[in-house]
Every structure is written in C-alpha cells, then in structure tokens.
Short mmCIF file of C-alpha atoms in Angstrom, two decimals:
data_model
loop_
_atom_site.label_atom_id
_atom_site.label_comp_id
_atom_site.label_asym_id
_atom_site.label_seq_id
_atom_site.Cartn_x
_atom_site.Cartn_y
_atom_site.Cartn_z
CA MET A 52 -7.79 2.56 50.06
CA ALA A 53 -10.55 3.30 52.57
CA VAL A 54 -14.05 2.46 51.47
CA ASN A 55 -16.51 5.38 51.28
CA LYS A 56 -19.67 3.75 52.70
CA ALA A 57 -21.96 6.55 51.61
CA LEU A 58 -20.62 6.29 48.09
CA LYS A 59 -20.93 2.48 48.11
CA ASP A 60 -24.58 2.72 49.30
CA PHE A 61 -25.31 5.31 46.64
CA PHE A 62 -23.97 2.96 43.99
CA LYS A 63 -26.06 0.02 45.21
CA THR A 64 -29.29 1.98 45.46
CA THR A 65 -29.00 4.35 42.48
CA VAL A 66 -26.49 2.98 39.91
CA LYS A 67 -27.10 -0.67 40.96
CA LYS A 68 -24.85 -2.28 38.29
CA ASN A 69 -22.18 -1.29 35.78
CA ALA A 70 -22.56 -2.26 32.15
CA VAL A 71 -20.44 -5.20 31.07
CA GLN A 72 -17.21 -3.88 29.57
CA GLN A 73 -16.88 -5.12 25.99
CA GLN A 74 -13.57 -6.79 25.20
CA VAL A 75 -12.43 -9.16 22.51
CA ASN A 76 -12.65 -12.78 23.52
CA ILE A 77 -13.11 -14.42 20.12
CA TRP A 78 -10.56 -14.09 17.30
CA LEU A 79 -10.66 -15.38 13.76
CA ASP A 80 -7.55 -16.73 12.07
CA THR A 81 -6.71 -15.00 8.80
CA GLY A 82 -4.91 -18.07 7.54
CA MET A 83 -1.55 -16.25 7.72
CA PRO A 84 0.18 -16.21 11.12
CA HIS A 85 2.20 -13.08 10.33
CA LEU A 86 -0.96 -11.19 9.33
CA ASN A 87 -2.52 -12.33 12.59
CA LYS A 88 0.44 -10.84 14.41
CA ALA A 89 0.17 -7.52 12.59
CA ILE A 90 -3.57 -7.27 13.44
CA SER A 91 -3.86 -8.71 16.95
CA GLY A 92 -0.34 -8.75 18.29
CA ASN A 93 -0.45 -12.54 18.39
CA TYR A 94 0.46 -15.08 15.68
CA ARG A 95 -2.56 -17.21 16.57
CA ASN A 96 -5.42 -14.70 16.86
CA GLY A 97 -6.36 -12.57 13.80
CA PHE A 98 -9.58 -10.61 13.37
CA PRO A 99 -11.46 -9.54 16.52
CA CYS A 100 -15.14 -10.40 16.95
CA GLY A 101 -17.43 -7.67 18.18
CA ARG A 102 -15.72 -5.10 15.98
CA ILE A 103 -15.86 -3.60 12.50
CA ILE A 104 -12.92 -4.31 10.16
CA GLU A 105 -12.19 -2.46 6.93
CA ILE A 106 -9.86 -3.95 4.31
CA PHE A 107 -9.24 -1.75 1.32
CA GLY A 108 -6.91 -1.90 -1.65
CA TRP A 109 -6.63 -2.13 -5.43
CA GLU A 110 -8.16 -4.98 -7.39
CA SER A 111 -6.72 -8.51 -7.18
CA SER A 112 -4.89 -7.83 -3.91
CA GLY A 113 -6.36 -10.71 -1.92
CA LYS A 114 -9.17 -8.97 -0.03
CA THR A 115 -11.71 -11.69 -0.66
CA TYR A 116 -9.14 -14.42 0.11
CA ILE A 117 -8.43 -12.94 3.55
CA ALA A 118 -12.19 -12.64 4.27
CA THR A 119 -12.68 -16.24 3.14
CA GLN A 120 -10.06 -17.45 5.57
CA ALA A 121 -11.89 -15.66 8.42
CA MET A 122 -15.17 -17.28 7.32
CA ILE A 123 -13.48 -20.72 7.29
CA ALA A 124 -12.19 -20.05 10.81
CA ALA A 125 -15.73 -19.12 11.97
CA GLN A 126 -17.22 -22.32 10.51
CA LYS A 127 -14.48 -24.46 12.10
CA ALA A 128 -15.27 -22.93 15.47
CA GLY A 129 -18.96 -23.90 15.15
CA GLY A 130 -20.05 -20.48 13.93
CA ILE A 131 -21.68 -18.99 10.84
CA ALA A 132 -20.25 -17.18 7.83
CA ILE A 133 -22.42 -14.56 6.13
CA PHE A 134 -21.44 -13.03 2.80
CA MET A 135 -23.26 -10.05 1.22
CA ASP A 136 -22.09 -10.10 -2.39
CA HIS A 137 -22.59 -6.67 -3.94
CA GLU A 138 -19.89 -7.17 -6.57
CA LYS A 139 -21.53 -10.48 -7.69
CA SER A 140 -18.07 -11.99 -8.09
CA PHE A 141 -17.68 -14.48 -5.24
CA ASP A 142 -16.37 -17.85 -6.50
CA ALA A 143 -17.86 -20.63 -4.38
CA GLY A 144 -15.63 -23.20 -6.12
CA LEU A 145 -12.46 -21.40 -5.08
CA ALA A 146 -13.77 -20.97 -1.56
CA ALA A 147 -14.54 -24.69 -1.34
CA LYS A 148 -11.02 -25.47 -2.56
CA CYS A 149 -9.71 -23.41 0.34
CA GLY A 150 -11.75 -25.53 2.78
CA MET A 151 -14.92 -23.57 3.16
CA ASN A 152 -18.40 -25.12 3.38
CA VAL A 153 -20.55 -23.34 0.82
CA GLY A 154 -23.46 -25.82 1.01
CA GLU A 155 -26.89 -25.68 2.63
CA ASP A 156 -25.89 -26.92 6.06
CA GLY A 157 -26.77 -23.62 7.77
CA ASP A 158 -23.28 -22.33 8.50
CA TRP A 159 -23.05 -20.49 5.17
CA ILE A 160 -25.45 -17.60 4.33
CA TYR A 161 -24.95 -16.01 0.92
CA GLN A 162 -27.00 -13.11 -0.43
CA GLN A 163 -26.86 -10.66 -3.31
CA PRO A 164 -28.64 -7.50 -2.12
CA GLU A 165 -29.51 -4.80 -4.62
CA THR A 166 -29.00 -1.80 -2.34
CA PHE A 167 -26.95 -0.62 0.60
CA GLU A 168 -30.11 -0.31 2.71
CA GLU A 169 -31.36 -3.81 1.84
CA SER A 170 -27.98 -5.32 2.75
CA ILE A 171 -27.79 -3.58 6.12
CA GLU A 172 -31.39 -4.39 6.97
CA TYR A 173 -31.15 -8.09 6.05
CA SER A 174 -27.78 -8.74 7.69
CA SER A 175 -28.80 -6.94 10.91
CA TYR A 176 -31.97 -8.99 11.06
CA ILE A 177 -30.27 -12.33 10.40
CA VAL A 178 -27.52 -11.71 12.96
CA LYS A 179 -30.12 -10.85 15.63
CA GLN A 180 -32.15 -13.98 14.84
CA ILE A 181 -29.06 -16.23 14.99
CA ARG A 182 -28.15 -15.04 18.50
CA GLU A 183 -31.66 -14.88 19.89
CA SER A 184 -32.69 -18.29 18.56
CA LYS A 185 -29.52 -19.83 19.99
CA VAL A 186 -28.94 -22.05 16.96
CA ILE A 187 -25.22 -21.79 17.66
CA LYS A 188 -23.37 -21.68 20.97
CA LYS A 189 -23.00 -18.31 22.65
CA GLU A 190 -19.21 -18.33 22.18
CA ALA A 191 -19.42 -19.44 18.53
CA PRO A 192 -18.36 -16.72 16.12
CA ILE A 193 -20.40 -14.95 13.45
CA VAL A 194 -18.45 -13.29 10.63
CA LEU A 195 -20.36 -10.90 8.33
CA VAL A 196 -18.57 -9.87 5.13
CA PHE A 197 -19.68 -7.04 2.80
CA ASP A 198 -18.06 -7.19 -0.64
CA SER A 199 -17.62 -4.39 -1.31
CA LEU A 200 -18.54 -1.12 0.31
CA ALA A 201 -17.78 0.71 -2.93
CA SER A 202 -20.33 -1.53 -4.76
CA MET A 203 -23.15 -0.99 -2.25
CA VAL A 204 -25.64 1.14 -4.24
CA PRO A 205 -27.72 3.59 -2.15
CA LYS A 206 -31.47 3.13 -2.59
CA GLN A 207 -31.99 6.65 -3.93
CA ILE A 208 -29.66 5.87 -6.86
CA PHE A 209 -31.06 2.40 -7.48
CA ASP A 210 -34.61 3.75 -7.58
CA LYS A 211 -33.65 6.25 -10.28
CA PHE A 212 -32.13 3.53 -12.44
CA GLU A 213 -35.17 1.36 -11.97
CA LYS A 214 -37.47 4.20 -13.11
CA LYS A 215 -35.29 4.73 -16.18
CA ALA A 216 -35.39 1.01 -16.96
CA ASN A 217 -39.20 1.04 -16.68
CA GLY A 218 -39.47 4.14 -18.87
CA LYS A 219 -40.99 6.13 -16.02
CA ALA A 220 -38.11 8.54 -15.36
CA THR A 221 -38.51 12.31 -15.25
CA ASP A 222 -35.88 15.06 -15.18
CA LYS A 223 -35.62 14.79 -11.40
CA ASP A 224 -34.42 11.19 -11.83
CA ASN A 225 -31.23 12.25 -13.51
CA LEU A 226 -28.16 11.68 -11.35
CA ASN A 227 -26.82 14.82 -9.66
CA MET A 228 -24.33 16.02 -7.04
CA ASN A 229 -26.63 14.89 -4.27
CA ASP A 230 -26.37 11.34 -5.56
CA ASN A 231 -22.55 11.56 -5.63
CA THR A 232 -22.53 11.83 -1.84
CA ALA A 233 -25.35 9.38 -1.19
CA LEU A 234 -23.07 6.47 -0.12
CA ALA A 235 -21.18 8.71 2.34
CA ARG A 236 -24.47 9.86 3.87
CA ALA A 237 -25.71 6.22 4.05
CA THR A 238 -22.59 5.10 5.92
CA SER A 239 -22.77 8.09 8.22
CA ALA A 240 -26.33 7.27 9.11
CA ASN A 241 -25.85 3.47 9.57
CA PHE A 242 -22.35 2.83 10.85
CA PRO A 243 -23.00 4.03 14.45
CA ALA A 244 -25.76 1.39 14.73
CA LEU A 245 -23.64 -1.24 12.94
CA SER A 246 -20.90 -0.68 15.50
CA GLN A 247 -23.42 -1.24 18.29
CA TRP A 248 -24.75 -4.36 16.53
CA ALA A 249 -21.26 -5.84 16.12
CA SER A 250 -20.64 -5.40 19.85
CA LYS A 251 -24.09 -6.47 21.05
CA TYR A 252 -24.13 -9.74 19.03
CA ASN A 253 -20.38 -10.30 19.02
CA VAL A 254 -20.06 -10.22 15.21
CA CYS A 255 -16.88 -9.75 13.20
CA MET A 256 -18.05 -7.31 10.51
CA ILE A 257 -15.63 -7.14 7.60
CA PHE A 258 -16.14 -4.42 4.99
CA LEU A 259 -14.05 -4.99 1.90
CA ASN A 260 -13.46 -1.71 0.08
CA GLN A 261 -11.80 -0.29 -2.98
CA CYS A 262 -9.15 2.40 -3.42
CA ARG A 263 -9.53 5.71 -5.13
CA GLN A 264 -6.96 8.32 -5.90
CA ASP A 265 -7.29 11.48 -3.82
CA ILE A 266 -6.47 14.28 -6.26
CA GLY A 267 -6.12 16.73 -3.41
CA VAL A 268 -2.98 14.97 -2.09
CA VAL A 269 0.20 16.12 -3.80
CA PHE A 270 2.85 14.46 -1.60
CA GLY A 271 2.80 10.98 0.03
CA ASP A 272 0.11 8.36 -0.25
CA ASN A 273 -2.72 9.72 -2.41
CA THR A 274 -5.08 6.73 -2.05
CA LYS A 275 -8.25 6.72 -0.04
CA ALA A 276 -11.15 4.33 0.57
CA THR A 277 -14.68 5.02 -0.71
CA GLY A 278 -17.76 5.53 1.47
CA GLY A 279 -16.98 8.72 3.36
CA LYS A 280 -15.42 9.13 6.79
CA ALA A 281 -17.79 6.98 8.89
CA PRO A 282 -16.26 3.58 8.01
CA ALA A 283 -12.76 4.84 8.95
CA PHE A 284 -14.06 6.23 12.22
CA TYR A 285 -16.09 3.21 13.36
CA ALA A 286 -13.71 0.50 12.22
CA SER A 287 -11.54 -0.89 15.02
CA VAL A 288 -9.05 -2.22 12.49
CA ARG A 289 -8.26 -0.75 9.07
CA ILE A 290 -5.97 -2.61 6.68
CA GLN A 291 -4.64 -0.98 3.53
CA LEU A 292 -3.33 -3.33 0.88
CA GLY A 293 -0.64 -2.31 -1.58
CA LYS A 294 1.06 -4.47 -4.20
CA SER A 295 4.03 -4.81 -6.55
CA GLN A 296 4.51 -7.18 -9.44
CA ILE A 297 5.86 -10.69 -9.50
CA LYS A 298 7.14 -11.58 -12.99
CA ASP A 299 8.33 -14.70 -14.72
CA GLY A 300 10.38 -13.24 -17.55
CA LYS A 301 8.11 -10.71 -19.13
CA ASP A 302 4.91 -12.32 -17.87
CA ARG A 303 3.23 -10.94 -14.74
CA ILE A 304 2.23 -14.02 -12.73
CA GLY A 305 1.19 -12.40 -9.46
CA ASP A 306 1.79 -9.65 -6.94
CA ILE A 307 3.57 -9.09 -3.66
CA VAL A 308 0.82 -7.75 -1.44
CA THR A 309 1.68 -5.68 1.64
CA ALA A 310 -0.93 -5.19 4.36
CA ASN A 311 -0.44 -2.05 6.41
CA VAL A 312 -2.58 -1.89 9.55
CA ILE A 313 -3.14 1.86 9.53
CA LYS A 314 -5.64 1.84 12.42
CA ASN A 315 -5.81 -0.60 15.29
CA LYS A 316 -7.81 -0.43 18.51
CA VAL A 317 -7.01 -4.01 19.62
CA ALA A 318 -3.18 -3.96 19.27
CA PRO A 319 -0.38 -1.50 18.37
CA PRO A 320 -1.01 0.03 14.90
CA PHE A 321 1.24 0.44 11.85
CA LYS A 322 2.43 -3.15 11.67
CA LYS A 323 2.88 -4.73 8.24
CA ALA A 324 2.65 -8.20 6.74
CA SER A 325 3.39 -9.30 3.20
CA TRP A 326 2.53 -12.28 1.07
CA ASN A 327 2.77 -13.54 -2.47
CA PHE A 328 -0.49 -13.60 -4.41
CA PHE A 329 -0.33 -15.70 -7.59
CA TYR A 330 -2.90 -15.44 -10.39
CA ASP A 331 -2.82 -19.22 -10.85
CA THR A 332 -5.81 -20.27 -8.77
CA ASP A 333 -4.15 -23.63 -7.99
CA ILE A 334 -1.52 -21.60 -6.07
CA GLY A 335 -3.32 -18.45 -4.93
CA ILE A 336 -1.76 -17.50 -1.62
CA ASP A 337 0.58 -20.00 0.02
CA SER A 338 0.58 -18.96 3.65
CA MET A 339 3.65 -21.01 4.61
CA ASP A 340 5.63 -19.72 1.62
CA SER A 341 4.84 -16.16 2.67
CA LEU A 342 5.62 -16.94 6.32
CA ILE A 343 9.17 -17.82 5.24
CA ASP A 344 9.63 -14.20 4.08
CA HIS A 345 8.30 -12.91 7.42
CA MET A 346 10.58 -15.17 9.44
CA LEU A 347 13.57 -14.01 7.37
CA ALA A 348 12.55 -10.35 7.76
CA ILE A 349 12.39 -10.44 11.56
CA GLY A 350 15.50 -12.62 11.94
CA TYR A 351 13.81 -15.84 13.13
CA MET A 352 15.38 -17.57 10.13
CA LYS A 353 18.58 -16.66 8.35
CA LYS A 354 20.39 -17.27 5.08
CA ASN A 355 23.94 -18.53 4.69
CA ALA A 356 26.62 -16.91 2.48
CA SER A 357 25.32 -18.72 -0.61
CA GLY A 358 21.76 -17.38 -0.10
CA LYS A 359 20.25 -20.68 1.10
CA ILE A 360 17.84 -20.74 4.04
CA MET A 361 19.13 -22.21 7.29
CA ILE A 362 16.86 -24.53 9.29
CA GLY A 363 18.83 -25.79 12.23
CA GLU A 364 22.30 -26.69 11.05
CA LYS A 365 21.26 -27.48 7.49
CA SER A 366 20.76 -25.21 4.51
CA TYR A 367 17.88 -25.45 2.03
CA SER A 368 16.72 -23.90 -1.22
CA ARG A 369 13.58 -21.76 -0.81
CA LYS A 370 11.42 -24.52 -2.27
CA ASP A 371 12.81 -27.19 0.08
CA ALA A 372 12.60 -24.80 3.04
CA VAL A 373 8.90 -24.20 2.40
CA GLU A 374 8.31 -27.99 2.29
CA MET A 375 10.21 -28.43 5.57
CA ILE A 376 8.14 -25.70 7.29
CA LYS A 377 4.92 -27.31 6.04
CA ARG A 378 5.86 -30.56 7.75
CA ILE A 379 6.02 -28.80 11.13
CA GLU A 380 2.75 -28.86 13.08
CA LYS A 381 1.32 -25.38 12.67
CA ASP A 382 0.49 -24.87 16.36
CA LYS A 383 4.04 -25.76 17.39
CA LEU A 384 5.49 -23.42 14.78
CA VAL A 385 3.23 -20.57 15.86
CA ASP A 386 4.08 -21.15 19.54
CA SER A 387 7.79 -21.17 18.77
CA LEU A 388 7.48 -18.02 16.65
CA GLU A 389 5.48 -16.21 19.31
CA LYS A 390 8.05 -17.00 22.00
CA TRP A 391 10.94 -15.95 19.78
CA HIS A 392 9.15 -12.69 18.93
CA GLU A 393 8.66 -11.88 22.64
CA ASP A 394 12.34 -12.57 23.34
CA ASN A 395 13.40 -10.33 20.45
CA LYS A 396 10.50 -7.88 20.59
CA GLU A 397 12.20 -4.61 19.78
CA ALA A 398 13.98 -5.84 16.67
CA ALA A 399 11.04 -7.96 15.50
CA ASP A 400 8.52 -5.12 15.91
CA ALA A 401 10.77 -2.74 13.99
CA ALA A 402 11.01 -5.27 11.14
CA MET A 403 7.18 -5.59 11.05
CA GLU A 404 6.85 -1.82 10.61
CA GLY A 405 8.76 -2.01 7.35
CA GLU A 406 8.21 -5.59 6.25
CA LYS A 407 8.19 -6.44 2.57
CA ALA A 408 8.28 -9.86 0.96
CA GLU A 409 11.18 -10.84 -1.27
CA GLU A 410 10.78 -11.02 -5.01
CA VAL A 411 9.87 -14.63 -5.76
CA GLU A 412 11.35 -14.47 -9.23
CA GLU A 413 14.81 -14.10 -7.69
CA GLU A 414 14.63 -17.62 -6.30
CA SER A 415 15.77 -19.90 -9.10
CA GLU A 416 17.55 -22.77 -7.33
CA ASP A 417 15.73 -26.12 -7.06
#
C-alpha cells in the first residue's frame, strides 16, 4: 500500500504517538486446568490481569476457593494478593492449607472495610502505591479480591445505622426506597474508574458476588447478581456458579459445582467447567479428581465396558485413576491436554459448552 506522505507528516506533528493498546500478558492460574480453559481458552492461563472479573453464585459454591487459588498464583509469581473482606468470613487457616502465605511478609494485604466507599478508596490507593513505589517487579501480578459485592454496604446506609446505634437518629434516618438502590448507584459511579484502574496498574480485580432470584423472570434462569448493571457491563469475564448435591446415602457431603462463563472478552464465551466441592475441609476441591471428569467429558480419556477408566492400555477404578494422574507432572499433563484439545477442537469445545461432572456417589469400586 502506498504511503500517504502528507498523512504521515500530519501524524508525526499532530498526533505524535498512539496510546499503548492494552492486552492481557499476565494470567493467574485458578488451580483447575479445565476452568482455566473455559476462561482463557488455554489450560495453563486462567484469570486475566488488567481486567475486572465477577464470580457469582449461591452460598458454598467455591467462590472464595477459586479466588484463593488466584491469590496463590499471584504470590508464586512474585506479586501481591489483596483481600477486602466484607463478609468477615475469610478463613486464613484454610487458605494456608491450600498453600497461601497469609503472614506479614508483604505479599498478603487483608482488610475489613466498613463501607463500599472505604473499600474502593483504600484498595485504589494501595494498588497505586504498590506500582509507583516499585516494591514488586513491573510484570509481577496484583490480584484484588472483594468478598463480596453484595456485602459491601454503601456509606449512606452505614451512616444511618451508626446514628441509630448512637441514639442520634431522626425520622430521615429510616431506611427507604432510595437506600434500596444505593449499592447499584455506588457501582454505577465507581466501576468506570475501577475498570481504568485495573488496566492502568495491571490488576486482576475479582468481585465475588451472590445470587438473587429475579421474580420478573417466568421462564429460564431466574437468577441474577446483586449490585446493579455496572458490574456486569464493566467485567471482562463473568462466571455464574450453579450446583447440585453429592450424597453419601442420605447425607449431603458436597456439591457438584458448574461454572458457566456467561461473558468473556478474552476468549470465546459460554464454556463450562465442573468440579466436586466437598464440605469436609480436608478434601475441599480436588482439582485432579475434577479434571478426570473433564477429560472423560471431552473424550481425552475413556471408560471400558465395565466402567473403569482407561489410561493407556490399562484400566483403573476412579480412585486409582486419580492417583495415577496426580503422579504425572502437571505441566506435561496440561501440555498434552492442550495439544489434544486443539487436534479435536470441534468435539472438545462442544463438550465444554454442556459439561457436567459425574455424580461421585456412583463410584463405589476401590
């Protein structure tokens, strides 16, 4: 194509320089390769830095576990994990058991803000200071987790409660319809700037959120996330978590959790990943156990006529198959799985759009 000299000179003298195009160059492992694939299109990557992520679902569906894995990944990469605990329910002991540093070494910042505004102001300030003071390398990740958006109390509501507690409340301090929409207005006012902040300082901002029933929906999925429309608009990735029961006899011992990536601006959307979430904290989520289900679902692994899992030429019970997979170096397994997925892309992608883990209670052979 011929160069327009006049246009080129105009660019040099008037425009001078284009802005740097923001793209994802740092990813945070979710701890589950098949969830990474659903989010980023790659079994190794996971959550994108420089973007806002929203994870919403019912209680005990593994939201905090997923966020914890991302924080562990950030620390391992020489970065910093920041957790704004509005639910006041974070268990440092469980996080440490997963491999996270929750000490005072500097790579773990934990706060319990009282209001939405306090949380946003503090986290924005600390992220800016981390980058500008260069206490970590430029390419080192920062992950900022808010738990949860539904529990972030707007200042106007908190102030009314404080006046009531101090015995200074008047009639105008009673909660009203204006207070009911306060959180939605707060997110609408702040999320445009948060999106800019995430990009400017290359932060992975993860908002955990709760589900509510939308009484206006008669057919189909009637669940929605709290906080108004701004979080859904500004999030690059939105993950909705659903669950079904795992039972041992009559006892409910856990849930099959299905993550549906309902919005994705870094990879194709509407991919799914499932895992088994056990209430026994010594088990929790076994990523390799859940990966078995994924590999069976996409056809990477198969079962023989008796229902045993084939690895090579040999057949194994589920329990033994999981142990065999755990012995394989994770990087080699992920590389092999990625190559196989690319070679069988159409069938594998179709499976990921309807993936669901098997009922664990059906596996009884040891």
